PDB file of C-alpha atoms and ligand atoms in Angstrom:
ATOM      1  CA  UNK A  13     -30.958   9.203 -36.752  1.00 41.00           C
ATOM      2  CA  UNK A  14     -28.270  10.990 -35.532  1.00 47.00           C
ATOM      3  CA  UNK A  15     -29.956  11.479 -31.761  1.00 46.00           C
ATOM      4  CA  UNK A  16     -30.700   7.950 -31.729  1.00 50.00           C
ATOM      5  CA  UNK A  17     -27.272   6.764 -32.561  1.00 52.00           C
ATOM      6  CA  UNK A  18     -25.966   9.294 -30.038  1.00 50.00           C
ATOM      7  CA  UNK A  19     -28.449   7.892 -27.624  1.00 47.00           C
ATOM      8  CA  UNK A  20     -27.836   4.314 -27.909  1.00 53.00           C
ATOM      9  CA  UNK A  21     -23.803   4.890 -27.834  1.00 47.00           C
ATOM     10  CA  UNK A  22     -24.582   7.545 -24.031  1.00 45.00           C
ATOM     11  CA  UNK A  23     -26.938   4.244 -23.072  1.00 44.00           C
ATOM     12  CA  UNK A  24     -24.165   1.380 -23.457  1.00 49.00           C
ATOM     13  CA  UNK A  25     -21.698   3.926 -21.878  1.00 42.00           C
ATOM     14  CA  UNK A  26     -23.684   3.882 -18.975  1.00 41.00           C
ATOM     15  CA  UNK A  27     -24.695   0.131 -19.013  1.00 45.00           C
ATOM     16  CA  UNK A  28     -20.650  -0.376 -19.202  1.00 42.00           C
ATOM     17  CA  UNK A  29     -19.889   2.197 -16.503  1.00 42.00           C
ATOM     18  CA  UNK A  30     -22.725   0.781 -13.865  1.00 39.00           C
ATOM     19  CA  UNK A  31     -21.822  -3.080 -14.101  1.00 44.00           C
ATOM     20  CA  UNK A  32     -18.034  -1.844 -13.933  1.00 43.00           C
ATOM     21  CA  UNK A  33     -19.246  -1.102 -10.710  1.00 41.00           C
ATOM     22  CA  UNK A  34     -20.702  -3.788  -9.668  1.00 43.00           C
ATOM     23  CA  UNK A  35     -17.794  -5.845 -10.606  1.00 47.00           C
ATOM     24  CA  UNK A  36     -15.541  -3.899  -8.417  1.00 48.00           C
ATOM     25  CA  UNK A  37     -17.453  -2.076  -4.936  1.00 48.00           C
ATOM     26  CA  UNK A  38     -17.511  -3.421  -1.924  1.00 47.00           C
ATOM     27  CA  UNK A  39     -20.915  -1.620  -1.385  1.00 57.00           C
ATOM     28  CA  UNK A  40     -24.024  -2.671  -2.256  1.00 75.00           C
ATOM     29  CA  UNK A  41     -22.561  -6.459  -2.588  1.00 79.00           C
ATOM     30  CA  UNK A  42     -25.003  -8.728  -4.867  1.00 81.00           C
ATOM     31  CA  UNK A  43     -23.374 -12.048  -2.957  1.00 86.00           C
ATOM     32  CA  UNK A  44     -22.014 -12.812   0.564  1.00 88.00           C
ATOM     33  CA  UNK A  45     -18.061 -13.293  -1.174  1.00 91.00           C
ATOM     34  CA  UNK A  46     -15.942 -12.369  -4.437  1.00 92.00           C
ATOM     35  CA  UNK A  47     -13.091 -14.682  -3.015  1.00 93.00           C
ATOM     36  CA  UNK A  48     -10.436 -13.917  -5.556  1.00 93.00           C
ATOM     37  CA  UNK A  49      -9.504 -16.255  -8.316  1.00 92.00           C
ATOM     38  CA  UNK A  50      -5.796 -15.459  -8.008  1.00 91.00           C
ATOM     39  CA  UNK A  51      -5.302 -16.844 -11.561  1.00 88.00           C
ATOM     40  CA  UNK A  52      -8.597 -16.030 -13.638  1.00 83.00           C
ATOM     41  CA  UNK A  53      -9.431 -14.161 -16.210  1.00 78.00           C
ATOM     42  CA  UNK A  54     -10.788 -11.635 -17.264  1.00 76.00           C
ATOM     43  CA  UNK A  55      -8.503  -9.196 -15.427  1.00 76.00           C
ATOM     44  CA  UNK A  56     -11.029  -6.402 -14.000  1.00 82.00           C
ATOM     45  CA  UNK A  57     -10.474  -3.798 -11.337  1.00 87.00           C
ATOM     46  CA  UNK A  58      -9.700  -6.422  -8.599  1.00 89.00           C
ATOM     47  CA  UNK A  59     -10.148 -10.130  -9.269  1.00 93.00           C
ATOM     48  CA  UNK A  60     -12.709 -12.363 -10.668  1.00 92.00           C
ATOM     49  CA  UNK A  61     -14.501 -14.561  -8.346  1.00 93.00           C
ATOM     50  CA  UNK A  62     -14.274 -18.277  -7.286  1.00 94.00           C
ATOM     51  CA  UNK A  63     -16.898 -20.364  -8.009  1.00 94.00           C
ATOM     52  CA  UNK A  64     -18.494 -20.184  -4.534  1.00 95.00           C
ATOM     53  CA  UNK A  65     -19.094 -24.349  -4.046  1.00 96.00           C
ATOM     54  CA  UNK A  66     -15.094 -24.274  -3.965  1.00 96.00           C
ATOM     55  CA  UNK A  67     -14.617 -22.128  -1.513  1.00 97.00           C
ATOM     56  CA  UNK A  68     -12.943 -22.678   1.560  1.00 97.00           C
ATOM     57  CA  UNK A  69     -12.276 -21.538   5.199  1.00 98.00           C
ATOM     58  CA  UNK A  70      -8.716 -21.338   3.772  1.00 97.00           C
ATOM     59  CA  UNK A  71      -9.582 -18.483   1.342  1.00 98.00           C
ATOM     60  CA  UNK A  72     -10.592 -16.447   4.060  1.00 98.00           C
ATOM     61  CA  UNK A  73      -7.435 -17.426   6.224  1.00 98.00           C
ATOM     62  CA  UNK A  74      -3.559 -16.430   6.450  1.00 97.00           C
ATOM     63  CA  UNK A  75      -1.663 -18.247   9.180  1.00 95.00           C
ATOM     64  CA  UNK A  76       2.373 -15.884   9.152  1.00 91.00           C
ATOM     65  CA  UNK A  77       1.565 -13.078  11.419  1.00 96.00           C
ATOM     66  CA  UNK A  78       2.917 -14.387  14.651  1.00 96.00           C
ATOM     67  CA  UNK A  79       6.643 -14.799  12.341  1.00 97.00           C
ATOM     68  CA  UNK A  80       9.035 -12.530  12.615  1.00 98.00           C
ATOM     69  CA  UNK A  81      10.433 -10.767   9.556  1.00 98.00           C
ATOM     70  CA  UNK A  82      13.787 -10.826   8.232  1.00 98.00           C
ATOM     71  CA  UNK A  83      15.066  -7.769   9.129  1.00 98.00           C
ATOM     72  CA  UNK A  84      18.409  -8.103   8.203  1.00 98.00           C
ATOM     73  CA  UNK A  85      18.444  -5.556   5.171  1.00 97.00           C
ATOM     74  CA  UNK A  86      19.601  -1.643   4.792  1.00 96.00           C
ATOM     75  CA  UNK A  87      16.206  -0.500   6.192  1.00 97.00           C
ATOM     76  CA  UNK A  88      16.498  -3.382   9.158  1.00 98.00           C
ATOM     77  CA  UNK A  89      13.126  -3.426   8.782  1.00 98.00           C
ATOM     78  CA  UNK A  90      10.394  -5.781   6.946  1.00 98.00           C
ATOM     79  CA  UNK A  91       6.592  -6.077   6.102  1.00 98.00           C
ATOM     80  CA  UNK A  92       5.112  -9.586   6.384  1.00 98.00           C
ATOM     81  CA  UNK A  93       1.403  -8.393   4.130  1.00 98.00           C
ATOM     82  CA  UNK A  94      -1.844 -10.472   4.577  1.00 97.00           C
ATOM     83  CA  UNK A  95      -3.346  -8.642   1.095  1.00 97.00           C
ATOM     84  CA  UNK A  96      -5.482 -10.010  -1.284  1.00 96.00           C
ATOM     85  CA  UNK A  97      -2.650 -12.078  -2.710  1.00 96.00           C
ATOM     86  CA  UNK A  98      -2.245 -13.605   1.099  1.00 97.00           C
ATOM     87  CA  UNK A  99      -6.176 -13.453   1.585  1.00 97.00           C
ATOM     88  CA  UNK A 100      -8.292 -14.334  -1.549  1.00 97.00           C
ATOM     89  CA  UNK A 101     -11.437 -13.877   0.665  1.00 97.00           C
ATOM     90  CA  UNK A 102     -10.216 -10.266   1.467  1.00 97.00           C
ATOM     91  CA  UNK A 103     -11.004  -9.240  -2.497  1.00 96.00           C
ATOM     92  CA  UNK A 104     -13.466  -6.606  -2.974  1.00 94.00           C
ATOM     93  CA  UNK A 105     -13.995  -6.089   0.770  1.00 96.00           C
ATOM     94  CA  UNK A 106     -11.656  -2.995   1.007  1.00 96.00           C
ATOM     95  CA  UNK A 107      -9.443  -4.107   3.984  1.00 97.00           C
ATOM     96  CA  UNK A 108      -5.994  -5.790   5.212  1.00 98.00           C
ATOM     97  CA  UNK A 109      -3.514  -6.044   7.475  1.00 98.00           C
ATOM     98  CA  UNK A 110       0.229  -6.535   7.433  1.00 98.00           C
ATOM     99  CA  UNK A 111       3.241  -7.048  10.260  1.00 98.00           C
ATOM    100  CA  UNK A 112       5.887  -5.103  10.579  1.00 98.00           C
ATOM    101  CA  UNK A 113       9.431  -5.581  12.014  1.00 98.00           C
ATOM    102  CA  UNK A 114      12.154  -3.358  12.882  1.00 98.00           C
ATOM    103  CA  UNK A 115      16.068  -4.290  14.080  1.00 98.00           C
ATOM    104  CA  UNK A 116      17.011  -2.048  16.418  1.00 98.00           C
ATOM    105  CA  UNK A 117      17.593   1.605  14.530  1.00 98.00           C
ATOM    106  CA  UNK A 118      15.901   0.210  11.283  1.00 98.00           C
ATOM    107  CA  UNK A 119      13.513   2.248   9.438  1.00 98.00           C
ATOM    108  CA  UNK A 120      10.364   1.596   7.020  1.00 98.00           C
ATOM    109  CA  UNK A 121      11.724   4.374   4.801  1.00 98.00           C
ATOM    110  CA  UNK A 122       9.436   7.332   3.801  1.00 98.00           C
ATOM    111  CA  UNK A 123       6.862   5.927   1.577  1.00 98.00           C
ATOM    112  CA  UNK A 124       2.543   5.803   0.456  1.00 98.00           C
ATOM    113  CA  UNK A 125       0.154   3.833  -0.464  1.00 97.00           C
ATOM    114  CA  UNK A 126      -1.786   4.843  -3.242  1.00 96.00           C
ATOM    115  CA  UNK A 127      -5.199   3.498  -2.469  1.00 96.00           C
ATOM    116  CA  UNK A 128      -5.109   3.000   1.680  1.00 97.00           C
ATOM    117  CA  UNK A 129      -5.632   4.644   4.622  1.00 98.00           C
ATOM    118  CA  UNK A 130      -3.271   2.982   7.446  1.00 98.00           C
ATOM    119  CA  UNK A 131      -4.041   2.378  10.986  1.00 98.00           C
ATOM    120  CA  UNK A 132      -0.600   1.318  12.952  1.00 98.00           C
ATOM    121  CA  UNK A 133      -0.769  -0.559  16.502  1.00 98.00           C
ATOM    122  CA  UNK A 134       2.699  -0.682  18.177  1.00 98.00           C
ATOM    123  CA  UNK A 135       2.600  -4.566  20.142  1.00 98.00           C
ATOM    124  CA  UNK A 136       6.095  -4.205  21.080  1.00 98.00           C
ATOM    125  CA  UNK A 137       8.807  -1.819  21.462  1.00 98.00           C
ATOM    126  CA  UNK A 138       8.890   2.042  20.534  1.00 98.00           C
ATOM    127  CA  UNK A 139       8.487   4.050  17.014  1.00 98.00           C
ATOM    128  CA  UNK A 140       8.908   7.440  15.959  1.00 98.00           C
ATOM    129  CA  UNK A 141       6.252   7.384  13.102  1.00 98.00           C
ATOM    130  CA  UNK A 142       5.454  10.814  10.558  1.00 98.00           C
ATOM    131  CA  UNK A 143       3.459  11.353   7.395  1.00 98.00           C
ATOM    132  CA  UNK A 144       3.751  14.652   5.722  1.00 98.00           C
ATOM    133  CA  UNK A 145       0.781  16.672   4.820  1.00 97.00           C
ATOM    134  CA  UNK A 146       0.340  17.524   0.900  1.00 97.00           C
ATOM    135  CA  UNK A 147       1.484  21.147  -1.092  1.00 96.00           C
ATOM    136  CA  UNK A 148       2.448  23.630  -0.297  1.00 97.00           C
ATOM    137  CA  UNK A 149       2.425  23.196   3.632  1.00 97.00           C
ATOM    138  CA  UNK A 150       4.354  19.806   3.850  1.00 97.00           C
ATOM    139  CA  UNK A 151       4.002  19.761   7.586  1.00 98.00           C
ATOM    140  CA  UNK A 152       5.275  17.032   9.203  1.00 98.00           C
ATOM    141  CA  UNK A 153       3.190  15.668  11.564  1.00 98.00           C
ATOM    142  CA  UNK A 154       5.159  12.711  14.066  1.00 98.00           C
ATOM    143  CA  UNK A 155       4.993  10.961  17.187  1.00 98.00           C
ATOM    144  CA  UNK A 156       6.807   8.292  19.122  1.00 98.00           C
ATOM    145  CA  UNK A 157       4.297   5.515  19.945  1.00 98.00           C
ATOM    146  CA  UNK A 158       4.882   2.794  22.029  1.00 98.00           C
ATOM    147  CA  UNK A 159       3.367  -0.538  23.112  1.00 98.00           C
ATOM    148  CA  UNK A 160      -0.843  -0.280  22.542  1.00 98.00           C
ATOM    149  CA  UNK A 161      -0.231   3.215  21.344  1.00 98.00           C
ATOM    150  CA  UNK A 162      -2.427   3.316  17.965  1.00 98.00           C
ATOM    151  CA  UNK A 163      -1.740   6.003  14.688  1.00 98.00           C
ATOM    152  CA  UNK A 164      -3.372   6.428  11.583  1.00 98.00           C
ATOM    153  CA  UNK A 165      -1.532   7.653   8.596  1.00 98.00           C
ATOM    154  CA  UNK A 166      -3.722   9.220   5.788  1.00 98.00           C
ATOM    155  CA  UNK A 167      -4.356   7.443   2.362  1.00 97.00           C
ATOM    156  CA  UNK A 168      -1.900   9.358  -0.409  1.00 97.00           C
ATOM    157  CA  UNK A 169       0.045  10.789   2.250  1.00 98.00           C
ATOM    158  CA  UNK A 170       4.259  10.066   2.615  1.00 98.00           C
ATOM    159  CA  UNK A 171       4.798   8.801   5.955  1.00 98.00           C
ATOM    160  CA  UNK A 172       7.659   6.461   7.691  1.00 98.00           C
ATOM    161  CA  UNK A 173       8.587   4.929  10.859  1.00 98.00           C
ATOM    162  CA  UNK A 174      11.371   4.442  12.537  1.00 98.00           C
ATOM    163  CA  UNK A 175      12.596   2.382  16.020  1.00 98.00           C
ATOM    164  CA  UNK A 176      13.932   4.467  18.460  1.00 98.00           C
ATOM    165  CA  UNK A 177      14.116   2.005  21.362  1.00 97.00           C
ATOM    166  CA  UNK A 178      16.661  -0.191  22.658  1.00 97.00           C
ATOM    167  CA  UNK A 179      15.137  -3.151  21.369  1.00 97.00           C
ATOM    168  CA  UNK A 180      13.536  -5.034  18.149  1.00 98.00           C
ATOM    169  CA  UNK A 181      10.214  -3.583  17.598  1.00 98.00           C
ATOM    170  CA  UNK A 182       6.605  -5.141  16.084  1.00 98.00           C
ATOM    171  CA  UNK A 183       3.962  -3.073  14.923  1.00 98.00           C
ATOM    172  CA  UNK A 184       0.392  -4.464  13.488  1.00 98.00           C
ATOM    173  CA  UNK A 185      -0.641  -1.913  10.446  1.00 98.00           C
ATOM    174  CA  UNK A 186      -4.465  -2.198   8.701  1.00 98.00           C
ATOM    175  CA  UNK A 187      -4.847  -0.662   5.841  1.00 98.00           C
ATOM    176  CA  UNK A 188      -8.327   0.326   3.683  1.00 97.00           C
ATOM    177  CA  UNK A 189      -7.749  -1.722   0.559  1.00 97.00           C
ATOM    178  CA  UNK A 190      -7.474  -5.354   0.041  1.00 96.00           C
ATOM    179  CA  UNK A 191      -4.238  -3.959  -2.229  1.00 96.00           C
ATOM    180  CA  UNK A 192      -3.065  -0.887  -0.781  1.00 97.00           C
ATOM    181  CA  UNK A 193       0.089  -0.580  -3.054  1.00 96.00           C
ATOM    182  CA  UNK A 194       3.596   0.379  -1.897  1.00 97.00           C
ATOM    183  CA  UNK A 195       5.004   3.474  -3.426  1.00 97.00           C
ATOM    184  CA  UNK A 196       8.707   3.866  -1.639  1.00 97.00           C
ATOM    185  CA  UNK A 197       9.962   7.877  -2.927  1.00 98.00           C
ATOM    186  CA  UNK A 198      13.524   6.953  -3.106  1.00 97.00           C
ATOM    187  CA  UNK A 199      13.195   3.636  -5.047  1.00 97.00           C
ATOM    188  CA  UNK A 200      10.697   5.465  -7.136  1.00 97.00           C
ATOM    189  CA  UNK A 201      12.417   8.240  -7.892  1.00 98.00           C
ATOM    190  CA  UNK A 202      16.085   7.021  -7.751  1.00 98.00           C
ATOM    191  CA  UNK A 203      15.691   3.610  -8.607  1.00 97.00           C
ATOM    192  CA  UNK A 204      12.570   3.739 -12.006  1.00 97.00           C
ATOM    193  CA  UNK A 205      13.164   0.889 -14.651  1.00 97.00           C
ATOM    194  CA  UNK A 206      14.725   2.951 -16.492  1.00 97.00           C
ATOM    195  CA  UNK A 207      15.756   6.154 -15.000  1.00 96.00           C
ATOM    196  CA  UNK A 208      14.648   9.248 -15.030  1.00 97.00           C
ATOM    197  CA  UNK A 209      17.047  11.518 -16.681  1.00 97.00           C
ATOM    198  CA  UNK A 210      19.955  12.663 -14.067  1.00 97.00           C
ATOM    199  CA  UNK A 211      19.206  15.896 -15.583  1.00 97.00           C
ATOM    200  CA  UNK A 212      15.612  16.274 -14.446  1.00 98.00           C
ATOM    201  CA  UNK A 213      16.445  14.883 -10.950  1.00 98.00           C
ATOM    202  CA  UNK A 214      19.731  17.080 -10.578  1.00 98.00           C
ATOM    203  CA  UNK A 215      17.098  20.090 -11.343  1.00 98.00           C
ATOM    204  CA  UNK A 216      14.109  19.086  -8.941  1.00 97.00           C
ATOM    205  CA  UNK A 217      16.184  18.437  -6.342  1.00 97.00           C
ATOM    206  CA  UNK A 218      18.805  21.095  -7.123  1.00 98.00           C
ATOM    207  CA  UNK A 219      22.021  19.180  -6.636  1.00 97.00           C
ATOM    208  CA  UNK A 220      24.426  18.376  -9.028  1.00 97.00           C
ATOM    209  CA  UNK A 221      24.259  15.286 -11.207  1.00 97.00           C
ATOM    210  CA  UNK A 222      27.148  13.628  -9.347  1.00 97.00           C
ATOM    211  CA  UNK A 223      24.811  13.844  -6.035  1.00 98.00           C
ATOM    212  CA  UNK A 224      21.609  12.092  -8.403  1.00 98.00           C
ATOM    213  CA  UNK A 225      24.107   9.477 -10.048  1.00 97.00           C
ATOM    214  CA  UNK A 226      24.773   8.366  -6.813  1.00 97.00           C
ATOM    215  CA  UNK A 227      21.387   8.017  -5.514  1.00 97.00           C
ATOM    216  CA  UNK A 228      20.326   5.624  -8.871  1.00 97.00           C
ATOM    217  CA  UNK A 229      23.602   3.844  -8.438  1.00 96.00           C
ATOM    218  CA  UNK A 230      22.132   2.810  -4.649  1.00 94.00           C
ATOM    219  CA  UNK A 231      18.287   1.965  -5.527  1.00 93.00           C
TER     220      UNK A 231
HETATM  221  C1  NAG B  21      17.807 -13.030   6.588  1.00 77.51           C
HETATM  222  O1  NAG B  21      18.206 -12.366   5.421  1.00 77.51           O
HETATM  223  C2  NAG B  21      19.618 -12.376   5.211  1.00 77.51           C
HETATM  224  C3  NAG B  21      19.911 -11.461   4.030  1.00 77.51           C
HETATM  225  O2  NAG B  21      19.132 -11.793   2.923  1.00 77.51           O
HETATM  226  C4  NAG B  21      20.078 -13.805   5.001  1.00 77.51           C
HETATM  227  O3  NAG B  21      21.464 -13.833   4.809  1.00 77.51           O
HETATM  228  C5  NAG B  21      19.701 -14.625   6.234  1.00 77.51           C
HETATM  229  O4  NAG B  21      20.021 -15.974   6.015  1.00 77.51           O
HETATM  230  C6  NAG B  21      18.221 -14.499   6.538  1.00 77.51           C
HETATM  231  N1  NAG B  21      17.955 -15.129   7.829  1.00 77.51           N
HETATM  232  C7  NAG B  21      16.975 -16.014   7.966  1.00 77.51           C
HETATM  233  C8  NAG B  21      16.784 -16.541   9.361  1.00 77.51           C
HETATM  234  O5  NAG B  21      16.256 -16.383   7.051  1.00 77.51           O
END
């Protein structure tokens, strides 16, 4: 009895586990399209799909990447995204694309994405670009790129950009995920809903907690 009940609970596991993934790899696709259903339900590890008969060339279509961003902000710089949210079509297909603009001296401030690698073109003007290798090395590894010049920033890994020409600069980033995810380190770990205590931040950063309060005053 008891094997049976063990084996029947190991079975379902792996009944649940396997059409998990189904529902959510790009691989091994059962149907030409998933285009997401922005609104539907259930929520799984992506989105649901469209009923294919509604489908449209729309889905699979963004039309803002030839507008320039707003880049008048502290960074002076800003990401126009073509993600799944931009591009239903693009869900479960593991790819997207966003443009970036920077004001002359702005910055895309030190930041990863959690579930992308990121390939960068540079179609106007010059960047200094970095991403820092993991513990304990935490190399820096930079470059200034300029128009056609092409860089790849590992998935996990922190990495920035910055212009250093005399101009506004464009740069055309793809990224491998349809959601790549945006974790910036200062908002994250000076600006968290609610903080984290002054007190733990004054320690891993070893400054006092006048230096920290200041920081999660700013983000
Ligand atoms: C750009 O953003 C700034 C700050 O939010 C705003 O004041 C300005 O009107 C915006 N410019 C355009 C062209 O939208």
């Amino acid at each position: 009895m008891a094997y049976d009940h063990h084996y029947a609970v190991f079975t379902s596991f792996i009944a649940l586990a396997l059409s998990a993934c189904t529902l959510t790899l790009a691989m091994d696709a059962l149907q030409d399209f998933c285009v997401a259903d922005l609104k539907g339900s259930p929520t799984i590890n992506g989105f649901a799909c469209k009923d294919p008969k509604t489908v449209q060339a729309s889905d699979f279509s963004f039309g803002g990447l030839h507008i320039p961003g707003n880049t008048s902000n502290a960074f002076g710089s800003k990401v126009t995204p073509a993600f799944v949210t931009q591009i239903p079509g693009l869900n479960t297909f593991g790819i997207s694309m966003a443009r970036v603009d920077y004001a002359r001296g702005g910055i895309n401030p030190p930041h990863t994405h959690p579930r992308a690698t990121e390939i960068l073109t540079v179609i106007k003007g010059t960047l200094e670009v970095g991403f820092v290798t993991s513990n304990p090395e935490n190399r820096l590894v930079s470059k200034v790129l300029r128009k056609g010049d092409v860089f790849v920033f590992p998935i996990g890994l922190v990495h920035f950009q910055r212009n250093t020409g005399h101009r506004n600069a464009v740069a055309i980033a793809a990224l491998s995920s349809q959601n790549p995810g945006v974790i910036t380190v200062a908002n994250a770990v000076f600006g968290s809903k609610p903080d984290i205590p002054t007190d733990v931040l004054a320690k891993a950063f070893q400054v006092d907690r006048s230096v920290v309060q200041k920081l999660q005053a700013k983000f």
